[in-house]
Amino acid sequence: MKPTGILFFPAFDWAISPTHPEREERLLYTRDQIFEEGIMDLPQIREYKPGLASLKDIARVHFCVPNVEAQITEAHLVSAGSALVMADAVMQGEVRNGFAIIRPPGHHAMTVAHGNRGFCNINNEAIMVEYLRQKYGLKRIAIVDTDVHHGDGTQEIFYHDPEVLFISFHQDGRTLYPGSGFMEEAGGPLAYGTTINIPLLPRTTDTGIHYVLDHLVMPILEEFKPDIIINSAGQDNHYSDPLANMAFSAQGYARLNETLAPDIAVLEGGYSVESALPYINMGIIMAMAGIDYSNLREPDYKPGRLKEPASNMERIYKIVDTQLNTFRRREEVIEKNRRSGQMFKTSHESIFYDTDYISESQRNELRLCPSCGGFRIINSSARHPNGREYNIACIQLPIYACPGCQEQARDAYTTMNSSDIYDLVYLQDRVKDEYRSTDTRSGEERIL
Amino acid sequence: MLIGIDVGGTFTDGVLFRDGQIVKSVKKATQEDNLKNSLLQVLDELLLAQDKEQIQRIVLSTTLVTNLLATGRGEKTALVMLPGYGLPHDSYELSGDIYFMKGAVDFRGREIEPLDKGEITELLNWIKDTGVKRIALAAKFANRNNVHEQMLKKRIMEECEGVHVSISSEISGKLNFPRRAATTYFTAMTISEWNRFVDQIEEALKLRGIKAEVQVLKADGGTMPLAASRTKPCETAFSGPAASTMGGSALTRDKLNSVVVDVGGTTTDLSLIISGEPLYASKGAVIEKQLTHVNSFAVRSIPLGGDSVITAQGVQPYRLGPAACFGGEKATVTDAFNIHLNLNLGNVAQSESQLKAIAEELQMDTPSLSARIVEEVSQKLLAEVNDMFRQWENEPAYKVWEVIHQRKFALDRVIGIGAAAPALVPALAALMQVESFVHEYSPVANALGAAVVRPTLSVMLHVDTQSKKYTLDPGGISGTLEKARNFQLDHARAMARQHLHIVGKELGMEDYTDDADFFLEEQFNMIRGWDRTGKLFEVGIQVAPGFIKEYEGVKI
Ligand SMILES: [Zn+2]
Ligand SMILES: [Zn+2]
């Protein structure tokens, strides 16, 4: 059998700030544990070297303000690039699956990037998804976000994309950052039902999550038939995590990955650096490589200590019913939306960047296209920490866009370029794999 | 006068080196079942008509340990493992029956599970019942806290007479439990036979009235005193390839990027010298299919040598005697090079006639066949060399800095070593479009390398200021920090350097410990909540491979 690919990039020389949870020390004990176990020497494992993402790989997903370079550090290029290395290894058949244990994380980063949100600047999984579509022509992709925090960035990026199924289970947004991820958030008008949120009550244990997995996640995946399954693998559901209140164990995480059988797992959050991460990472590696993990446990783990409250299970049964229904009704709802008679569907958002203290306001317009998922225009404005105010227009043309959408989107870009309402106008043309941005004042255009 | 002797698998080479010149060299077939004799025969021939008083230093390189393990003649040893929690027990494939015990510590060296009293009694009874006299003990994270290993060792020594115990924390301080266990196990299996060998050598030298210092070559390209090798036999494994690489380096002594091509009769060994520094195997030496903590050069052995036989199907991975031009009965790689490059080796007519027979079978002429063989051999070696570069360039990296500054290897030169090097290496270098270096001493560069390399020593220190504990390798030393509060990287550096000087003095290598450099410097702040609660340091300092002070290069 083919080995499992591991790309371990702990970024031992990168931190958001010296005492921040995203600091050098985060994967130190994981390093100690997996190196001491000799994991990388096993015949079932093949270790990969980190790579660098290109600016174009990032522009394929994000509208970075004022440009890609301003939103990233070298560490981000390596982290995202490493996810791409893992993706290549899996797609080229060198490994049967792969786990990118990388920092910095990305699942809170949204389409428009003004700054850092929830420890994230750019979205590693989304960059990998668009890369996979572009390079390998993958059509249907499933992302299962197993971080305790709602993967609001990934959700927003694929909210209008009917070909990307995004499933997130997380601690209920009423009790935890970022305060979103409710069941009503089920996808845009033409992508309804391919965003599935599973908000769990605090203290949910392995029992609860495995019920959700067996009765909701797996049936949905079976019906969706994705070309690839990606685990956005946060580790902060652990009972010892300092930033959340859930009660998963390392064994629970291992079993989760055994059941889910992701093609690629990418590390997201998880801040119990000593008590959880070394053991969860081991568990995920072992499960993905088909190694018996029954001898793995945390030093303080007591079987039977973590009991699922009955009220949690009641809630879970309801979620399973509701969300199975949401998913199965998706085509019907989308058809209805499409025939609403509107040309464009407009919505407004305000987005807060907690790390950088930026408030962004957005106006979103989706073309209710009769023959595809439609294209999107985002108007965004925000004041950056340096005092500069940006008002930008972003046109996003998905890879599956129909000829009609392509023409309209490209025309819109040309028109907006010559107006002086916006500081910057972007065209993300995934059909041509070409990423344009124009500084309207200087008239200078950049093409990636 | 310096003497270097390399007891290899096929031949034993020895040189006598004085004033920048090889005064005498000896080559003898190795008697596989009596390495000591092979060694002494070569030594005696070197010493013929020499003034023994003039000999300053003898360095030996032998395959004894590798042979013992490969032929299953290692001493019967029980492996006792304390793997704690993690991988399943059946992932350790070191030995058919491993004795597993409870007891675990974590990466910070905290005990997370005590030893089980009942299990200890059972172990002691089991040792007495089976009568096993050698125990190798390995516990996970014993390099961070060896309390369980020490405790078990003490109990066994107290209660089982005549039983010897090797513990993993004294063998290596590096992370990687299976490698540490393997190294400990192989050490225990070979230690008494190796000591017997050392006894015999010491006695033989005494008998010959030789008072020179005697050193043993290690796989890392450095030496250690013969006496010090008594506790670390595994370090002597794979010293042969190290001798060749250091020989290539000794002949060139510059900062270029080279590949050292050691062409033997049936195999060719490749190793890399990057900016003048030999490249280490990132995963340690592989002994009996097990990765170990033995620090060794990255050597790739290819079943293709000067005597590899040629048939109509091409170059074969075996030898049936010497090349036709040197009296053999079959056409070989050397014969093809002889014809194609007009090397004028031995009896050219013999090369010609043996190749002609095969050429006729293939309905081609001899020059075309020779050209084809030369091409095949060169391409094969080239592919392997390129693969080695790629592997080096693709070594994992754990820091942003390392990834941004991508490794790129640009080869400057091919260094030919071994008897067949003059025939093969220039053609290979031409194909790679780099400089070729073949020296008059190339055929005995391995023994020369052994004669002139200096001792090496590596010290690693792990400090945890929160628990106020430190561990030092080599020796499996641990202790409590006196001034943990303001402990900084400079303090860690000073501690590591001090230990290097202490161990260096014990090894009689004071002359070299001042040349040591730090190869590893890690420091991490431990943050709990939003406060710093301690620091972790990992510091490594080493006397890297190099040459003794007396060596100033070769004079020709
Ligand atoms: Zn999280
Ligand atoms: Zn369309």
mmCIF file of N, CA and C and ligand atoms in Angstrom, chain A residues 107 147-149 236 269, ligand 1:
data_model
loop_
_atom_site.group_PDB
_atom_site.id
_atom_site.type_symbol
_atom_site.label_atom_id
_atom_site.label_comp_id
_atom_site.label_asym_id
_atom_site.label_seq_id
_atom_site.Cartn_x
_atom_site.Cartn_y
_atom_site.Cartn_z
ATOM 1 N N HIS A 107 -8.263 29.162 8.339
ATOM 2 C CA HIS A 107 -9.691 28.987 8.023
ATOM 3 C C HIS A 107 -10.605 30.151 8.382
ATOM 4 N N ASP A 147 -12.326 21.997 13.142
ATOM 5 C CA ASP A 147 -11.828 22.913 14.173
ATOM 6 C C ASP A 147 -12.998 23.298 15.087
ATOM 7 N N VAL A 148 -12.698 23.621 16.339
ATOM 8 C CA VAL A 148 -13.767 23.978 17.284
ATOM 9 C C VAL A 148 -14.420 25.310 16.930
ATOM 10 N N HIS A 149 -13.660 26.143 16.225
ATOM 11 C CA HIS A 149 -14.216 27.434 15.805
ATOM 12 C C HIS A 149 -14.862 27.276 14.437
ATOM 13 N N ASP A 236 -8.691 22.017 18.412
ATOM 14 C CA ASP A 236 -9.089 22.728 19.625
ATOM 15 C C ASP A 236 -10.420 22.242 20.195
ATOM 16 N N GLY A 269 -6.505 25.233 13.874
ATOM 17 C CA GLY A 269 -6.207 25.665 15.234
ATOM 18 C C GLY A 269 -5.867 24.518 16.168
HETATM 19 ZN ZN ZN C 1 -9.890 27.025 16.069
#
